[in-house]
Amino acid sequence: MGSLQVRLLFTYLFIIAVTLFLAALSLFLQIGGYRDDISYGNLEDLGRLINAQANAELQARLETAPGDPVPTTNDLLLTLRSFLGRPNRVSAETALALVDANGRVIPGLTSSPADLSLDNAVVRDLASQPLPPPGSPAALEPRRCRLEVPGRQPLLCVSMALEPEVLQALSETGAAAIIVARPAASLGEIVGDLMPRLLFSGLIGVAAALVLGFAFSQSVAAPLRNIARAARSVARGNYRQRVPATGPREVRDLAANFNRMTEEVQRSQQTLRDFLANISHELKTPLTSIRGFSEAILDGTIDDPEGIQRSARVISDESARVLRLVQELLDLSRIESGQVSMEQNDVDLNELFAHLADVFSLRAEEHGIRLEFAPSGTARVRGDFDRLEQVMNNLIDNALRYTPPGGTVRVTCRDLQPGTIQVAVSDTGPGIPSEDLPHLFERFYRSRTTREPANGRKGYGLGLAIAREIVRAHGGEIWATSELGRGTTFVFTLPIAGRAAPRAAAR
């Protein structure tokens, strides 16, 4: 019972068994009416036959040759008695009788089992609902009724009107109809009649349900088994494992999510490997320089004051480089883990842009780059001034690096929608290939294409990752657009002043 497929199959069988039980129960609760319908149906068939035979014999008795005496009422009664008492006319439990218009059985004109006396029996239905006119189409059809016999349970019966000629000949007796009566079929007879059919139908239904249930459970269980095998493979380190999205909608969704998960795990593992490779490379170069110059000083290779001074300067610069790298890594980790809280104050972007202009204007002028700030709209946001300055420093620094002399770096802001402002930093540099844009904000990501900075040296590949985390912590988003040969634009959004950052966005 541990297998999902077995559980599903037994669940289907249980549901089928409960359904069949309830169907059988409802059938037996309604079998009383069905039992009477069967009994009445048999009586109607038998009644038509007996009525036709009785009327035929009476009419034959009424037909006489010219000169023969006309049959009397007694002659017709003798004919009826002979007909009713004829052996093997009906089954042993069936009773026949002639009744008058009020439904009373006419004594002496009956045929019944030995233990059943029809004297004083009355067909109550005929008394309340008179017989149709003789000779009418309705008179030829059997009418369902109940025969009340003193001291016995009522019998089911059908009544048939006699032919008009016969009624006229028997007018002295008051005879109106002939009835055929018998006890209602027992429950055992009905069950015995239905049980083989019900069992056969039930077995056919169960067999079909088993086949369909197995097929359906297989359609659910097989994709889950594939996902389980793939999960075990991923647990062993095979992150390239994928599963086909087949089966019901929920299973297809599970397979699609599993595939996305493995893609993310594979990407995360690749990012981790790249991170380790990049951090090793970034640390290796300054540490090699520090070690080389320190050993040269220690073993006396460099012994002149000028050389020692130069070596000490290199060691100091490279140490500062290592410290900056470690500090940026720690800063990124703290922001991602939520250990760094962002202040929520009103920040005037005009003030921030003026400060940034003071910081970068000299550098831009030295490299022949035009630096423009063009705030518009609300120009007031909700956030941490220092952290937003850190984001802008990184974006403007990158723009100045990759913008050639004579180019332009433009910083703008505008109202994007109610409650949100958009800030953009554009440059006229060489642009970024489209395949690199989705990875710009990953740690240590470096484009595989040739994209050397026009001014200054390359960074560590952490600044944009930190900028993304800071913007997200403020409830905004950051992205980049670029066109090769025409430049790149970095865009991020922030909530305006007086509107708190969404909790879902701040980590």
Short mmCIF file of C-alpha atoms in Angstrom, two decimals:
data_model
loop_
_atom_site.label_atom_id
_atom_site.label_comp_id
_atom_site.label_asym_id
_atom_site.label_seq_id
_atom_site.Cartn_x
_atom_site.Cartn_y
_atom_site.Cartn_z
CA MET A 1 0.00 0.00 0.00
CA GLY A 2 3.05 2.28 -0.03
CA SER A 3 2.85 2.88 -3.80
CA LEU A 4 0.80 5.83 -5.03
CA GLN A 5 -0.44 3.80 -7.98
CA VAL A 6 -1.69 1.01 -5.68
CA ARG A 7 -3.33 3.55 -3.40
CA LEU A 8 -5.08 5.18 -6.35
CA LEU A 9 -6.22 1.81 -7.69
CA PHE A 10 -7.63 0.71 -4.32
CA THR A 11 -9.25 4.11 -3.94
CA TYR A 12 -11.03 3.65 -7.28
CA LEU A 13 -12.15 0.15 -6.26
CA PHE A 14 -13.43 1.43 -2.93
CA ILE A 15 -15.38 4.20 -4.63
CA ILE A 16 -16.82 1.70 -7.12
CA ALA A 17 -17.80 -0.70 -4.33
CA VAL A 18 -19.52 2.07 -2.35
CA THR A 19 -21.30 3.27 -5.48
CA LEU A 20 -22.51 -0.22 -6.36
CA PHE A 21 -23.68 -0.79 -2.78
CA LEU A 22 -25.65 2.45 -2.74
CA ALA A 23 -27.12 1.65 -6.15
CA ALA A 24 -28.15 -1.83 -4.97
CA LEU A 25 -29.62 -0.39 -1.77
CA SER A 26 -31.69 2.17 -3.67
CA LEU A 27 -32.80 -0.56 -6.07
CA PHE A 28 -34.04 -2.79 -3.24
CA LEU A 29 -35.80 0.15 -1.63
CA GLN A 30 -37.71 0.69 -4.86
CA ILE A 31 -38.17 -2.95 -5.73
CA GLY A 32 -41.70 -3.05 -4.31
CA GLY A 33 -43.09 -0.95 -7.15
CA TYR A 34 -40.98 -2.88 -9.62
CA ARG A 35 -42.31 -6.15 -8.23
CA ASP A 36 -45.92 -5.02 -8.74
CA ASP A 37 -45.13 -3.83 -12.27
CA ILE A 38 -43.73 -7.25 -13.14
CA SER A 39 -46.74 -9.03 -11.63
CA TYR A 40 -49.23 -6.75 -13.36
CA GLY A 41 -47.38 -7.14 -16.64
CA ASN A 42 -47.67 -10.91 -16.45
CA LEU A 43 -51.32 -10.68 -15.45
CA GLU A 44 -52.13 -8.35 -18.34
CA ASP A 45 -50.58 -10.73 -20.85
CA LEU A 46 -52.41 -13.66 -19.30
CA GLY A 47 -55.65 -11.66 -19.00
CA ARG A 48 -55.70 -10.78 -22.68
CA LEU A 49 -55.26 -14.41 -23.61
CA ILE A 50 -57.93 -15.73 -21.25
CA ASN A 51 -60.39 -13.00 -22.14
CA ALA A 52 -59.96 -13.68 -25.82
CA GLN A 53 -60.44 -17.44 -25.32
CA ALA A 54 -63.47 -17.03 -23.04
CA ASN A 55 -65.21 -14.60 -25.37
CA ALA A 56 -64.44 -16.82 -28.36
CA GLU A 57 -65.96 -19.91 -26.73
CA LEU A 58 -69.05 -17.98 -25.57
CA GLN A 59 -69.60 -16.43 -28.99
CA ALA A 60 -69.14 -19.84 -30.61
CA ARG A 61 -71.78 -21.20 -28.26
CA LEU A 62 -74.12 -18.34 -29.22
CA GLU A 63 -73.78 -19.08 -32.90
CA THR A 64 -76.37 -21.76 -33.83
CA ALA A 65 -77.52 -23.23 -37.08
CA PRO A 66 -81.00 -22.34 -38.43
CA GLY A 67 -83.64 -24.40 -36.64
CA ASP A 68 -81.40 -25.15 -33.61
CA PRO A 69 -82.64 -23.95 -30.20
CA VAL A 70 -81.16 -20.63 -28.94
CA PRO A 71 -78.71 -21.19 -26.04
CA THR A 72 -80.07 -20.15 -22.69
CA THR A 73 -78.27 -18.34 -19.91
CA ASN A 74 -77.74 -21.65 -18.16
CA ASP A 75 -76.09 -23.01 -21.30
CA LEU A 76 -73.66 -20.10 -21.36
CA LEU A 77 -72.96 -20.48 -17.65
CA LEU A 78 -72.17 -24.14 -18.19
CA THR A 79 -69.82 -23.15 -20.98
CA LEU A 80 -68.11 -20.62 -18.66
CA ARG A 81 -67.81 -23.14 -15.84
CA SER A 82 -66.34 -25.64 -18.24
CA PHE A 83 -63.85 -23.04 -19.49
CA LEU A 84 -62.84 -21.88 -16.02
CA GLY A 85 -62.50 -25.37 -14.64
CA ARG A 86 -60.53 -26.74 -17.54
CA PRO A 87 -57.18 -28.11 -16.25
CA ASN A 88 -53.84 -26.47 -17.21
CA ARG A 89 -55.71 -23.30 -18.15
CA VAL A 90 -53.57 -21.15 -15.83
CA SER A 91 -50.84 -21.66 -13.25
CA ALA A 92 -51.72 -23.24 -9.90
CA GLU A 93 -51.60 -19.96 -7.98
CA THR A 94 -53.70 -17.95 -10.45
CA ALA A 95 -57.41 -17.38 -9.86
CA LEU A 96 -60.12 -16.61 -12.46
CA ALA A 97 -63.53 -15.17 -11.73
CA LEU A 98 -66.52 -13.46 -13.28
CA VAL A 99 -67.53 -10.20 -11.56
CA ASP A 100 -70.50 -7.89 -11.82
CA ALA A 101 -70.44 -4.14 -12.48
CA ASN A 102 -69.86 -3.44 -8.78
CA GLY A 103 -66.83 -5.68 -8.63
CA ARG A 104 -68.45 -8.54 -6.66
CA VAL A 105 -67.37 -12.02 -7.62
CA ILE A 106 -70.30 -14.10 -8.95
CA PRO A 107 -70.40 -17.35 -6.94
CA GLY A 108 -69.91 -20.52 -8.92
CA LEU A 109 -68.14 -18.75 -11.78
CA THR A 110 -64.63 -18.93 -10.36
CA SER A 111 -61.47 -20.98 -10.69
CA SER A 112 -58.93 -20.76 -7.87
CA PRO A 113 -56.37 -22.78 -5.93
CA ALA A 114 -57.80 -25.29 -3.41
CA ASP A 115 -56.79 -23.15 -0.42
CA LEU A 116 -58.36 -20.00 -1.79
CA SER A 117 -62.09 -19.26 -1.78
CA LEU A 118 -63.27 -16.29 -3.81
CA ASP A 119 -66.75 -16.22 -2.28
CA ASN A 120 -67.61 -12.72 -1.07
CA ALA A 121 -64.43 -11.36 -2.74
CA VAL A 122 -64.73 -7.87 -4.16
CA VAL A 123 -62.75 -5.91 -6.72
CA ARG A 124 -62.90 -2.50 -5.07
CA ASP A 125 -61.44 -0.70 -8.05
CA LEU A 126 -64.44 -1.55 -10.19
CA ALA A 127 -66.83 -0.14 -7.62
CA SER A 128 -65.01 3.21 -7.53
CA GLN A 129 -64.18 3.32 -11.24
CA PRO A 130 -66.92 1.77 -13.40
CA LEU A 131 -66.01 -0.33 -16.43
CA PRO A 132 -65.79 1.48 -19.78
CA PRO A 133 -68.71 1.03 -22.22
CA PRO A 134 -68.78 -2.41 -23.80
CA GLY A 135 -67.23 -2.52 -27.25
CA SER A 136 -65.13 0.64 -26.70
CA PRO A 137 -61.34 0.42 -27.27
CA ALA A 138 -60.76 1.01 -23.54
CA ALA A 139 -62.90 -2.03 -22.72
CA LEU A 140 -60.53 -4.27 -24.62
CA GLU A 141 -57.50 -3.26 -22.50
CA PRO A 142 -56.85 -4.91 -19.11
CA ARG A 143 -57.38 -2.67 -16.10
CA ARG A 144 -55.19 -3.10 -13.06
CA CYS A 145 -57.02 -3.76 -9.82
CA ARG A 146 -56.80 -5.45 -6.42
CA LEU A 147 -59.03 -8.32 -5.33
CA GLU A 148 -59.93 -8.22 -1.65
CA VAL A 149 -60.52 -11.74 -0.30
CA PRO A 150 -61.82 -12.08 3.27
CA GLY A 151 -59.08 -13.34 5.58
CA ARG A 152 -56.34 -13.02 2.96
CA GLN A 153 -53.94 -10.40 1.70
CA PRO A 154 -55.32 -8.54 -1.35
CA LEU A 155 -54.45 -10.17 -4.66
CA LEU A 156 -53.18 -8.34 -7.69
CA CYS A 157 -55.60 -8.63 -10.56
CA VAL A 158 -56.58 -7.32 -13.99
CA SER A 159 -60.13 -7.03 -15.30
CA MET A 160 -61.33 -7.32 -18.91
CA ALA A 161 -64.84 -6.41 -20.06
CA LEU A 162 -66.80 -9.11 -21.84
CA GLU A 163 -67.96 -8.72 -25.43
CA PRO A 164 -71.33 -6.96 -25.90
CA GLU A 165 -73.00 -10.16 -27.23
CA VAL A 166 -71.79 -12.12 -24.23
CA LEU A 167 -72.90 -9.39 -21.80
CA GLN A 168 -76.38 -9.39 -23.38
CA ALA A 169 -76.63 -13.15 -23.12
CA LEU A 170 -75.51 -13.10 -19.46
CA SER A 171 -77.59 -10.08 -18.48
CA GLU A 172 -79.59 -12.14 -15.98
CA THR A 173 -76.43 -12.91 -13.99
CA GLY A 174 -75.21 -9.32 -13.91
CA ALA A 175 -71.76 -10.40 -15.22
CA ALA A 176 -69.63 -7.47 -16.43
CA ALA A 177 -66.00 -8.55 -16.63
CA ILE A 178 -63.65 -11.43 -16.17
CA ILE A 179 -60.68 -11.04 -13.80
CA VAL A 180 -57.35 -12.81 -13.49
CA ALA A 181 -55.75 -12.57 -10.02
CA ARG A 182 -52.66 -13.87 -8.28
CA PRO A 183 -50.53 -12.95 -5.24
CA ALA A 184 -47.79 -10.37 -5.75
CA ALA A 185 -44.42 -11.85 -6.68
CA SER A 186 -42.21 -12.45 -3.63
CA LEU A 187 -39.05 -10.49 -3.01
CA GLY A 188 -37.03 -13.66 -3.45
CA GLU A 189 -38.48 -14.19 -6.90
CA ILE A 190 -37.64 -10.65 -7.92
CA VAL A 191 -34.12 -10.85 -6.52
CA GLY A 192 -33.62 -14.24 -8.12
CA ASP A 193 -34.75 -12.80 -11.41
CA LEU A 194 -32.57 -9.70 -11.21
CA MET A 195 -29.48 -11.01 -9.40
CA PRO A 196 -27.81 -12.79 -12.37
CA ARG A 197 -28.25 -9.70 -14.52
CA LEU A 198 -27.04 -7.38 -11.77
CA LEU A 199 -24.02 -9.55 -11.03
CA PHE A 200 -23.09 -9.75 -14.70
CA SER A 201 -23.46 -5.98 -15.13
CA GLY A 202 -21.53 -5.34 -11.92
CA LEU A 203 -18.67 -7.61 -12.98
CA ILE A 204 -18.49 -5.90 -16.37
CA GLY A 205 -18.45 -2.50 -14.63
CA VAL A 206 -15.76 -3.57 -12.14
CA ALA A 207 -13.59 -5.03 -14.90
CA ALA A 208 -13.90 -1.86 -16.97
CA ALA A 209 -13.21 0.26 -13.87
CA LEU A 210 -10.11 -1.81 -13.07
CA VAL A 211 -8.70 -1.32 -16.56
CA LEU A 212 -9.50 2.39 -16.64
CA GLY A 213 -8.38 2.88 -13.03
CA PHE A 214 -5.06 1.17 -13.73
CA ALA A 215 -4.54 3.28 -16.85
CA PHE A 216 -5.42 6.49 -15.02
CA SER A 217 -3.32 5.69 -11.96
CA GLN A 218 -0.45 4.82 -14.26
CA SER A 219 -0.82 8.19 -16.00
CA VAL A 220 -0.48 9.89 -12.60
CA ALA A 221 2.12 7.63 -11.00
CA ALA A 222 4.49 7.26 -13.98
CA PRO A 223 5.35 10.99 -14.26
CA LEU A 224 5.79 11.13 -10.47
CA ARG A 225 8.17 8.18 -10.62
CA ASN A 226 10.14 10.01 -13.32
CA ILE A 227 10.32 13.10 -11.10
CA ALA A 228 11.43 10.97 -8.13
CA ARG A 229 14.20 9.35 -10.21
CA ALA A 230 15.27 12.77 -11.45
CA ALA A 231 15.30 14.13 -7.88
CA ARG A 232 17.58 11.27 -6.80
CA SER A 233 19.84 12.04 -9.74
CA VAL A 234 19.96 15.72 -8.77
CA ALA A 235 20.76 14.71 -5.18
CA ARG A 236 23.78 12.83 -6.56
CA GLY A 237 24.96 16.01 -8.30
CA ASN A 238 23.53 15.62 -11.82
CA TYR A 239 22.04 19.09 -12.19
CA ARG A 240 21.39 18.64 -15.91
CA GLN A 241 18.53 16.25 -15.16
CA ARG A 242 15.17 17.19 -16.72
CA VAL A 243 11.79 15.42 -16.77
CA PRO A 244 9.08 15.55 -19.45
CA ALA A 245 5.95 17.47 -18.45
CA THR A 246 3.28 14.78 -18.95
CA GLY A 247 0.20 13.57 -17.07
CA PRO A 248 -2.53 15.62 -15.35
CA ARG A 249 -2.22 19.40 -15.11
CA GLU A 250 -0.98 19.34 -11.51
CA VAL A 251 1.70 16.76 -12.36
CA ARG A 252 2.73 18.80 -15.42
CA ASP A 253 3.04 21.87 -13.21
CA LEU A 254 5.14 19.87 -10.75
CA ALA A 255 7.42 18.66 -13.57
CA ALA A 256 7.77 22.18 -14.97
CA ASN A 257 8.60 23.57 -11.51
CA PHE A 258 11.07 20.73 -10.96
CA ASN A 259 12.79 21.57 -14.24
CA ARG A 260 12.91 25.24 -13.30
CA MET A 261 14.31 24.28 -9.91
CA THR A 262 17.07 22.16 -11.44
CA GLU A 263 17.87 24.98 -13.85
CA GLU A 264 18.16 27.38 -10.94
CA VAL A 265 20.24 24.90 -8.95
CA GLN A 266 22.49 24.34 -11.96
CA ARG A 267 22.78 28.08 -12.47
CA SER A 268 23.47 28.62 -8.76
CA GLN A 269 26.16 25.95 -8.79
CA GLN A 270 27.72 27.49 -11.88
CA THR A 271 27.50 30.92 -10.25
CA LEU A 272 29.17 29.52 -7.13
CA ARG A 273 31.97 27.98 -9.19
CA ASP A 274 32.38 31.22 -11.10
CA PHE A 275 32.30 33.13 -7.82
CA LEU A 276 35.07 30.98 -6.34
CA ALA A 277 37.10 31.26 -9.52
CA ASN A 278 36.63 35.00 -9.72
CA ILE A 279 37.30 35.69 -6.05
CA SER A 280 40.41 33.50 -6.25
CA HIS A 281 41.56 35.43 -9.30
CA GLU A 282 40.79 38.80 -7.75
CA LEU A 283 42.67 37.92 -4.57
CA LYS A 284 45.53 36.15 -6.29
CA THR A 285 46.84 39.17 -8.16
CA PRO A 286 47.17 41.61 -5.22
CA LEU A 287 48.33 38.90 -2.83
CA THR A 288 51.01 37.85 -5.32
CA SER A 289 52.19 41.44 -5.56
CA ILE A 290 52.20 41.85 -1.77
CA ARG A 291 54.12 38.63 -1.30
CA GLY A 292 56.62 39.38 -4.05
CA PHE A 293 57.51 42.88 -2.87
CA SER A 294 57.57 41.88 0.81
CA GLU A 295 59.93 38.97 0.08
CA ALA A 296 62.11 41.22 -2.05
CA ILE A 297 62.45 43.63 0.88
CA LEU A 298 63.06 40.82 3.38
CA ASP A 299 65.74 38.99 1.38
CA GLY A 300 67.51 42.25 0.49
CA THR A 301 66.78 42.17 -3.24
CA ILE A 302 65.41 45.68 -2.85
CA ASP A 303 67.62 47.58 -0.43
CA ASP A 304 67.71 51.15 -1.68
CA PRO A 305 65.39 53.65 0.03
CA GLU A 306 63.62 54.55 -3.21
CA GLY A 307 62.93 50.89 -4.05
CA ILE A 308 61.73 50.17 -0.54
CA GLN A 309 59.46 53.21 -0.70
CA ARG A 310 58.01 52.07 -4.04
CA SER A 311 57.52 48.51 -2.76
CA ALA A 312 55.79 49.74 0.38
CA ARG A 313 53.47 51.87 -1.76
CA VAL A 314 52.59 48.83 -3.92
CA ILE A 315 52.00 46.69 -0.83
CA SER A 316 49.77 49.39 0.67
CA ASP A 317 47.75 49.82 -2.57
CA GLU A 318 47.29 46.10 -3.07
CA SER A 319 46.31 45.62 0.60
CA ALA A 320 43.72 48.39 0.24
CA ARG A 321 42.46 46.65 -2.91
CA VAL A 322 42.02 43.37 -1.03
CA LEU A 323 40.29 45.15 1.83
CA ARG A 324 37.90 46.91 -0.57
CA LEU A 325 37.04 43.59 -2.21
CA VAL A 326 36.42 41.88 1.13
CA GLN A 327 34.42 44.87 2.35
CA GLU A 328 32.21 44.80 -0.75
CA LEU A 329 31.62 41.06 -0.32
CA LEU A 330 30.69 41.54 3.32
CA ASP A 331 28.47 44.49 2.40
CA LEU A 332 26.64 42.45 -0.26
CA SER A 333 26.17 39.49 2.08
CA ARG A 334 24.80 41.68 4.88
CA ILE A 335 22.34 43.41 2.54
CA GLU A 336 21.15 40.08 1.08
CA SER A 337 20.66 38.56 4.54
CA GLY A 338 18.75 41.61 5.79
CA GLN A 339 21.38 42.54 8.38
CA VAL A 340 21.65 46.05 6.95
CA SER A 341 18.60 48.18 7.69
CA MET A 342 17.66 50.86 5.20
CA GLU A 343 16.67 54.24 6.60
CA GLN A 344 13.28 55.45 5.47
CA ASN A 345 13.60 59.20 5.09
CA ASP A 346 12.50 61.73 2.52
CA VAL A 347 15.35 62.15 0.04
CA ASP A 348 15.49 65.13 -2.31
CA LEU A 349 16.99 63.90 -5.58
CA ASN A 350 17.97 67.46 -6.50
CA GLU A 351 20.20 67.51 -3.44
CA LEU A 352 21.58 64.05 -4.23
CA PHE A 353 22.29 64.98 -7.87
CA ALA A 354 24.00 68.21 -6.80
CA HIS A 355 26.28 66.22 -4.48
CA LEU A 356 27.06 63.70 -7.23
CA ALA A 357 27.84 66.52 -9.65
CA ASP A 358 30.44 67.85 -7.18
CA VAL A 359 31.97 64.37 -6.82
CA PHE A 360 32.20 63.39 -10.50
CA SER A 361 32.43 66.68 -12.41
CA LEU A 362 36.23 66.96 -12.10
CA ARG A 363 36.75 63.38 -13.26
CA ALA A 364 34.38 63.85 -16.18
CA GLU A 365 36.15 67.06 -17.17
CA GLU A 366 39.56 65.36 -17.04
CA HIS A 367 38.39 62.68 -19.48
CA GLY A 368 36.54 65.05 -21.77
CA ILE A 369 33.08 63.67 -20.94
CA ARG A 370 29.98 65.83 -20.56
CA LEU A 371 28.12 64.99 -17.33
CA GLU A 372 24.47 66.12 -17.21
CA PHE A 373 21.87 65.96 -14.43
CA ALA A 374 18.25 66.58 -15.40
CA PRO A 375 15.79 65.84 -12.59
CA SER A 376 12.08 66.44 -13.24
CA GLY A 377 8.73 65.61 -11.69
CA THR A 378 8.42 64.94 -7.97
CA ALA A 379 12.18 64.44 -7.43
CA ARG A 380 11.54 63.33 -3.84
CA VAL A 381 11.76 59.66 -2.85
CA ARG A 382 11.54 57.55 0.27
CA GLY A 383 14.78 55.84 1.22
CA ASP A 384 18.30 55.88 2.66
CA PHE A 385 20.36 58.82 1.33
CA ASP A 386 23.75 57.12 1.83
CA ARG A 387 22.67 53.85 0.22
CA LEU A 388 21.05 55.61 -2.72
CA GLU A 389 24.26 57.60 -3.13
CA GLN A 390 26.12 54.28 -3.19
CA VAL A 391 23.88 53.06 -6.02
CA MET A 392 24.31 56.28 -8.00
CA ASN A 393 28.08 56.30 -7.41
CA ASN A 394 28.36 52.83 -8.87
CA LEU A 395 26.21 53.56 -11.92
CA ILE A 396 27.88 56.91 -12.71
CA ASP A 397 31.34 55.43 -12.11
CA ASN A 398 30.61 52.61 -14.60
CA ALA A 399 29.18 55.07 -17.12
CA LEU A 400 32.31 57.27 -16.93
CA ARG A 401 34.58 54.24 -17.30
CA TYR A 402 33.02 53.06 -20.52
CA THR A 403 32.27 56.43 -22.12
CA PRO A 404 35.00 57.60 -24.51
CA PRO A 405 36.24 61.20 -24.56
CA GLY A 406 33.70 63.50 -26.16
CA GLY A 407 30.81 61.33 -24.96
CA THR A 408 27.97 62.16 -22.62
CA VAL A 409 26.73 60.70 -19.34
CA ARG A 410 23.19 61.81 -18.52
CA VAL A 411 21.35 61.32 -15.20
CA THR A 412 17.56 61.85 -15.22
CA CYS A 413 14.53 61.16 -13.07
CA ARG A 414 10.79 61.30 -13.81
CA ASP A 415 7.46 60.27 -12.37
CA LEU A 416 6.71 56.80 -13.72
CA GLN A 417 3.29 56.16 -12.20
CA PRO A 418 1.41 57.23 -9.04
CA GLY A 419 3.68 56.50 -6.09
CA THR A 420 6.79 55.59 -8.14
CA ILE A 421 9.69 57.56 -9.59
CA GLN A 422 12.19 56.33 -12.18
CA VAL A 423 15.90 57.21 -12.20
CA ALA A 424 18.09 56.55 -15.26
CA VAL A 425 21.85 56.79 -15.92
CA SER A 426 22.73 56.79 -19.63
CA ASP A 427 26.06 56.81 -21.41
CA THR A 428 27.27 56.92 -25.01
CA GLY A 429 29.76 54.09 -24.63
CA PRO A 430 30.18 50.96 -26.78
CA GLY A 431 27.07 49.25 -25.38
CA ILE A 432 26.56 45.79 -23.92
CA PRO A 433 25.71 42.63 -25.95
CA SER A 434 22.13 41.45 -25.44
CA GLU A 435 23.26 38.05 -24.14
CA ASP A 436 25.10 39.76 -21.28
CA LEU A 437 22.24 41.99 -20.09
CA PRO A 438 20.43 39.33 -17.97
CA HIS A 439 23.67 38.61 -16.04
CA LEU A 440 24.91 42.13 -15.35
CA PHE A 441 23.73 42.09 -11.74
CA GLU A 442 25.35 38.75 -10.84
CA ARG A 443 28.41 38.65 -8.62
CA PHE A 444 31.75 38.87 -10.47
CA TYR A 445 30.02 38.60 -13.83
CA ARG A 446 32.33 39.65 -16.65
CA SER A 447 31.22 39.77 -20.26
CA ARG A 448 32.93 37.18 -22.46
CA THR A 449 32.98 39.73 -25.26
CA THR A 450 35.70 42.37 -25.52
CA ARG A 451 34.48 45.42 -23.60
CA GLU A 452 37.39 47.31 -22.19
CA PRO A 453 36.70 50.46 -20.14
CA ALA A 454 37.55 53.68 -21.92
CA ASN A 455 38.71 55.28 -18.67
CA GLY A 456 40.13 53.71 -15.55
CA ARG A 457 40.44 50.03 -14.69
CA LYS A 458 37.86 47.27 -14.43
CA GLY A 459 35.97 46.79 -11.16
CA TYR A 460 35.42 43.58 -9.27
CA GLY A 461 31.95 42.81 -10.64
CA LEU A 462 30.26 43.41 -7.28
CA GLY A 463 29.00 46.96 -7.61
CA LEU A 464 25.92 46.17 -9.70
CA ALA A 465 25.02 43.21 -7.47
CA ILE A 466 25.14 45.51 -4.43
CA ALA A 467 23.15 48.19 -6.28
CA ARG A 468 20.42 45.67 -7.12
CA GLU A 469 20.09 44.55 -3.50
CA ILE A 470 19.91 48.14 -2.24
CA VAL A 471 17.22 49.06 -4.79
CA ARG A 472 15.19 45.96 -3.96
CA ALA A 473 15.49 46.72 -0.26
CA HIS A 474 13.86 50.09 -1.06
CA GLY A 475 10.95 48.35 -2.80
CA GLY A 476 12.14 49.09 -6.35
CA GLU A 477 13.63 47.23 -9.29
CA ILE A 478 16.70 47.82 -11.46
CA TRP A 479 17.46 46.81 -15.03
CA ALA A 480 19.58 47.78 -18.02
CA THR A 481 18.97 48.42 -21.70
CA SER A 482 21.71 48.76 -24.29
CA GLU A 483 22.38 49.15 -27.98
CA LEU A 484 25.79 48.23 -29.36
CA GLY A 485 27.66 51.26 -30.58
CA ARG A 486 25.19 53.73 -29.08
CA GLY A 487 25.43 53.28 -25.32
CA THR A 488 23.80 51.78 -22.23
CA THR A 489 21.10 52.95 -19.83
CA PHE A 490 20.67 51.70 -16.26
CA VAL A 491 17.19 52.30 -14.85
CA PHE A 492 15.78 51.79 -11.36
CA THR A 493 12.53 52.68 -9.60
CA LEU A 494 11.87 53.99 -6.08
CA PRO A 495 8.75 54.85 -4.05
CA ILE A 496 8.07 58.54 -3.78
CA ALA A 497 8.28 60.40 -0.46
CA GLY A 498 5.44 59.60 1.92
CA ARG A 499 5.04 56.05 0.58
CA ALA A 500 6.73 53.22 2.48
CA ALA A 501 8.63 50.50 0.67
CA PRO A 502 6.64 47.25 0.25
CA ARG A 503 7.60 44.68 2.83
CA ALA A 504 7.75 41.94 0.23
CA ALA A 505 10.53 43.77 -1.59
CA ALA A 506 12.66 44.66 1.43
CA ARG A 507 14.67 41.70 2.64
#
